[in-house]
């Protein structure tokens, strides 16, 4: 018999970055700093991601584009792959993501794309600890989620969720 299942995802919505606690606010400010280092001549969409590790270190990444468009990489994966390569044994506590309006266009909210969600999820499962997600919107709002898994329900992983 078919069973009806529902998935609920809780998230917090803040009106302003100043409502974050000091640690989260600092991480989002680091993400803003990182967005300044984006190489995005094709999209003019400058994304920054900052990652807080268990040892207190903060790493970051910014999107890196390429004339062959698919060869570029999002800020979140730039950040998490660099972190995995340089701090392979440090657990990731949180990731903050923001974007900067470019000369062309606007953005609604910095939120990881599907491929970044899949990549980030791998680290969350590997470390057996949730990664907090802090996302900044273009009108100053900030959204907080408890885990990457919340961004990617019914995910594809090597560990069954059943
Ligand atoms: N981008 C990111 O870096 N992160 C996201 O969450 C969404 C998109 C980048 C990829 C590309 O360089 C540009 O933004 C436009 O899609």
mmCIF file of C-alpha atoms and ligand atoms in Angstrom:
data_model
loop_
_atom_site.group_PDB
_atom_site.id
_atom_site.type_symbol
_atom_site.label_atom_id
_atom_site.label_comp_id
_atom_site.label_asym_id
_atom_site.label_seq_id
_atom_site.Cartn_x
_atom_site.Cartn_y
_atom_site.Cartn_z
ATOM 1 C CA UNK A 1 0.000 0.000 0.000
ATOM 2 C CA UNK A 2 1.276 3.425 -0.861
ATOM 3 C CA UNK A 3 2.153 5.516 2.166
ATOM 4 C CA UNK A 4 1.837 9.267 2.259
ATOM 5 C CA UNK A 5 5.024 10.819 3.651
ATOM 6 C CA UNK A 6 5.760 14.459 4.297
ATOM 7 C CA UNK A 7 9.051 16.262 4.689
ATOM 8 C CA UNK A 8 9.224 19.390 6.784
ATOM 9 C CA UNK A 9 12.176 21.717 6.817
ATOM 10 C CA UNK A 10 12.615 24.292 9.539
ATOM 11 C CA UNK A 11 14.544 27.463 8.904
ATOM 12 C CA UNK A 12 14.995 30.773 10.623
ATOM 13 C CA UNK A 13 14.454 34.080 8.885
ATOM 14 C CA UNK A 14 16.145 37.180 10.245
ATOM 15 C CA UNK A 15 15.515 40.688 8.980
ATOM 16 C CA UNK A 16 19.093 41.821 9.293
ATOM 17 C CA UNK A 17 22.629 40.484 9.674
ATOM 18 C CA UNK A 18 22.869 42.181 13.081
ATOM 19 C CA UNK A 19 20.343 39.708 14.461
ATOM 20 C CA UNK A 20 22.867 36.890 14.031
ATOM 21 C CA UNK A 21 25.004 35.799 16.964
ATOM 22 C CA UNK A 22 28.597 37.076 16.884
ATOM 23 C CA UNK A 23 30.067 33.862 15.424
ATOM 24 C CA UNK A 24 27.529 33.609 12.605
ATOM 25 C CA UNK A 25 27.699 37.313 11.832
ATOM 26 C CA UNK A 26 31.477 37.123 11.550
ATOM 27 C CA UNK A 27 31.152 34.148 9.179
ATOM 28 C CA UNK A 28 28.692 35.990 6.956
ATOM 29 C CA UNK A 29 30.977 39.033 6.911
ATOM 30 C CA UNK A 30 33.794 36.719 5.794
ATOM 31 C CA UNK A 31 31.530 35.434 3.012
ATOM 32 C CA UNK A 32 30.917 39.037 1.933
ATOM 33 C CA UNK A 33 34.669 39.604 1.876
ATOM 34 C CA UNK A 34 35.108 36.447 -0.195
ATOM 35 C CA UNK A 35 32.534 37.629 -2.741
ATOM 36 C CA UNK A 36 34.881 40.517 -3.522
ATOM 37 C CA UNK A 37 37.365 37.932 -4.805
ATOM 38 C CA UNK A 38 34.983 36.245 -7.230
ATOM 39 C CA UNK A 39 36.127 35.951 -10.811
ATOM 40 C CA UNK A 40 32.847 36.382 -12.618
ATOM 41 C CA UNK A 41 33.377 38.347 -15.824
ATOM 42 C CA UNK A 42 30.669 36.398 -17.672
ATOM 43 C CA UNK A 43 27.777 36.431 -15.207
ATOM 44 C CA UNK A 44 28.733 39.483 -13.132
ATOM 45 C CA UNK A 45 27.286 37.534 -10.226
ATOM 46 C CA UNK A 46 29.784 37.602 -7.394
ATOM 47 C CA UNK A 47 29.263 34.874 -4.832
ATOM 48 C CA UNK A 48 31.220 34.352 -1.620
ATOM 49 C CA UNK A 49 31.164 31.419 0.787
ATOM 50 C CA UNK A 50 32.847 31.131 4.175
ATOM 51 C CA UNK A 51 33.265 27.960 6.177
ATOM 52 C CA UNK A 52 33.771 27.666 9.933
ATOM 53 C CA UNK A 53 35.779 24.663 11.114
ATOM 54 C CA UNK A 54 35.733 22.955 14.487
ATOM 55 C CA UNK A 55 39.213 24.305 15.278
ATOM 56 C CA UNK A 56 37.938 27.856 14.760
ATOM 57 C CA UNK A 57 39.609 28.359 11.373
ATOM 58 C CA UNK A 58 37.578 30.091 8.678
ATOM 59 C CA UNK A 59 38.105 29.226 5.040
ATOM 60 C CA UNK A 60 36.408 30.789 2.080
ATOM 61 C CA UNK A 61 35.772 30.590 -1.623
ATOM 62 C CA UNK A 62 34.360 32.659 -4.435
ATOM 63 C CA UNK A 63 32.965 31.614 -7.795
ATOM 64 C CA UNK A 64 35.556 31.181 -10.529
ATOM 65 C CA UNK A 65 34.289 31.391 -14.068
ATOM 66 C CA UNK A 66 35.777 30.322 -17.364
ATOM 67 C CA UNK A 67 35.337 31.209 -21.041
ATOM 68 C CA UNK A 68 34.201 27.616 -21.430
ATOM 69 C CA UNK A 69 31.284 28.256 -19.086
ATOM 70 C CA UNK A 70 30.772 24.791 -17.528
ATOM 71 C CA UNK A 71 34.434 24.705 -16.519
ATOM 72 C CA UNK A 72 33.819 27.369 -13.897
ATOM 73 C CA UNK A 73 32.938 26.573 -10.311
ATOM 74 C CA UNK A 74 30.533 28.001 -7.731
ATOM 75 C CA UNK A 75 31.721 29.704 -4.561
ATOM 76 C CA UNK A 76 30.390 26.949 -2.310
ATOM 77 C CA UNK A 77 32.290 24.164 -4.042
ATOM 78 C CA UNK A 78 35.427 26.278 -4.381
ATOM 79 C CA UNK A 79 35.240 26.782 -0.612
ATOM 80 C CA UNK A 80 34.365 23.246 0.438
ATOM 81 C CA UNK A 81 36.812 21.506 -1.909
ATOM 82 C CA UNK A 82 39.644 23.770 -0.802
ATOM 83 C CA UNK A 83 38.678 23.090 2.798
ATOM 84 C CA UNK A 84 38.552 19.333 2.225
ATOM 85 C CA UNK A 85 41.937 19.435 0.551
ATOM 86 C CA UNK A 86 43.611 21.512 3.258
ATOM 87 C CA UNK A 87 41.767 20.454 6.418
ATOM 88 C CA UNK A 88 40.737 16.876 5.642
ATOM 89 C CA UNK A 89 40.156 15.975 9.285
ATOM 90 C CA UNK A 90 38.466 19.109 10.530
ATOM 91 C CA UNK A 91 34.713 19.037 10.889
ATOM 92 C CA UNK A 92 32.769 21.811 9.202
ATOM 93 C CA UNK A 93 30.443 23.575 11.620
ATOM 94 C CA UNK A 94 28.833 26.101 9.302
ATOM 95 C CA UNK A 95 28.839 27.648 5.858
ATOM 96 C CA UNK A 96 27.692 31.169 5.048
ATOM 97 C CA UNK A 97 26.880 32.253 1.501
ATOM 98 C CA UNK A 98 26.217 35.647 0.049
ATOM 99 C CA UNK A 99 26.273 37.334 -3.334
ATOM 100 C CA UNK A 100 27.026 40.776 -4.568
ATOM 101 C CA UNK A 101 25.011 42.591 -7.155
ATOM 102 C CA UNK A 102 27.076 43.009 -10.303
ATOM 103 C CA UNK A 103 26.908 45.728 -12.941
ATOM 104 C CA UNK A 104 24.268 43.633 -14.678
ATOM 105 C CA UNK A 105 21.357 42.040 -12.965
ATOM 106 C CA UNK A 106 20.332 41.418 -9.404
ATOM 107 C CA UNK A 107 19.933 38.394 -7.192
ATOM 108 C CA UNK A 108 17.192 37.267 -4.886
ATOM 109 C CA UNK A 109 19.049 35.107 -2.445
ATOM 110 C CA UNK A 110 22.413 33.406 -2.319
ATOM 111 C CA UNK A 111 21.464 29.755 -2.108
ATOM 112 C CA UNK A 112 23.596 26.803 -3.195
ATOM 113 C CA UNK A 113 22.739 25.273 -6.558
ATOM 114 C CA UNK A 114 21.863 21.593 -6.796
ATOM 115 C CA UNK A 115 25.397 20.459 -7.584
ATOM 116 C CA UNK A 116 26.772 22.397 -4.594
ATOM 117 C CA UNK A 117 24.126 20.892 -2.313
ATOM 118 C CA UNK A 118 25.191 17.416 -3.448
ATOM 119 C CA UNK A 119 28.878 18.220 -2.891
ATOM 120 C CA UNK A 120 28.322 19.789 0.512
ATOM 121 C CA UNK A 121 26.151 16.877 1.585
ATOM 122 C CA UNK A 122 29.017 14.452 1.078
ATOM 123 C CA UNK A 123 31.078 16.265 3.727
ATOM 124 C CA UNK A 124 28.151 16.427 6.127
ATOM 125 C CA UNK A 125 27.642 12.669 5.866
ATOM 126 C CA UNK A 126 31.386 11.954 6.072
ATOM 127 C CA UNK A 127 31.794 13.950 9.275
ATOM 128 C CA UNK A 128 28.553 12.662 10.819
ATOM 129 C CA UNK A 129 27.699 16.154 11.993
ATOM 130 C CA UNK A 130 25.248 18.666 10.618
ATOM 131 C CA UNK A 131 26.559 21.741 8.851
ATOM 132 C CA UNK A 132 24.670 24.916 9.671
ATOM 133 C CA UNK A 133 23.770 26.984 6.619
ATOM 134 C CA UNK A 134 23.554 30.782 6.675
ATOM 135 C CA UNK A 135 22.222 32.418 3.507
ATOM 136 C CA UNK A 136 21.917 36.111 2.782
ATOM 137 C CA UNK A 137 19.165 37.595 0.678
ATOM 138 C CA UNK A 138 19.404 40.734 -1.414
ATOM 139 C CA UNK A 139 17.135 42.761 0.845
ATOM 140 C CA UNK A 140 19.220 42.154 3.940
ATOM 141 C CA UNK A 141 17.334 39.122 5.188
ATOM 142 C CA UNK A 142 19.288 36.147 6.474
ATOM 143 C CA UNK A 143 18.091 32.570 6.427
ATOM 144 C CA UNK A 144 19.460 29.847 8.697
ATOM 145 C CA UNK A 145 19.064 26.133 8.111
ATOM 146 C CA UNK A 146 20.220 23.359 10.404
ATOM 147 C CA UNK A 147 21.834 21.073 7.881
ATOM 148 C CA UNK A 148 22.792 20.534 4.253
ATOM 149 C CA UNK A 149 20.417 17.554 4.284
ATOM 150 C CA UNK A 150 17.578 20.029 4.713
ATOM 151 C CA UNK A 151 18.542 21.597 1.387
ATOM 152 C CA UNK A 152 18.527 18.228 -0.352
ATOM 153 C CA UNK A 153 15.814 15.877 0.840
ATOM 154 C CA UNK A 154 15.679 12.315 -0.494
ATOM 155 C CA UNK A 155 19.269 12.668 -1.449
ATOM 156 C CA UNK A 156 21.544 10.404 -3.433
ATOM 157 C CA UNK A 157 24.191 9.092 -1.056
ATOM 158 C CA UNK A 158 26.193 5.980 -0.443
ATOM 159 C CA UNK A 159 24.457 5.664 2.924
ATOM 160 C CA UNK A 160 20.841 4.656 2.674
ATOM 161 C CA UNK A 161 18.403 7.042 4.324
ATOM 162 C CA UNK A 162 15.750 4.337 4.517
HETATM 163 N N1 LIG B 1 27.075 30.638 -8.402
HETATM 164 C C1 LIG B 1 27.685 30.385 -7.213
HETATM 165 O O1 LIG B 1 28.892 30.606 -7.056
HETATM 166 N N2 LIG B 1 26.931 29.912 -6.198
HETATM 167 C C2 LIG B 1 25.601 29.728 -6.258
HETATM 168 O O2 LIG B 1 25.010 29.345 -5.271
HETATM 169 C C3 LIG B 1 24.876 29.978 -7.495
HETATM 170 C C4 LIG B 1 25.701 30.371 -8.657
HETATM 171 C C5 LIG B 1 27.879 31.203 -9.467
HETATM 172 C C6 LIG B 1 28.159 30.329 -10.633
HETATM 173 C C7 LIG B 1 28.405 31.352 -11.706
HETATM 174 O O3 LIG B 1 29.760 31.778 -11.634
HETATM 175 C C8 LIG B 1 27.517 32.506 -11.331
HETATM 176 O O4 LIG B 1 27.227 32.338 -9.976
HETATM 177 C C9 LIG B 1 26.244 32.608 -12.141
HETATM 178 O O5 LIG B 1 25.537 31.447 -12.103
#
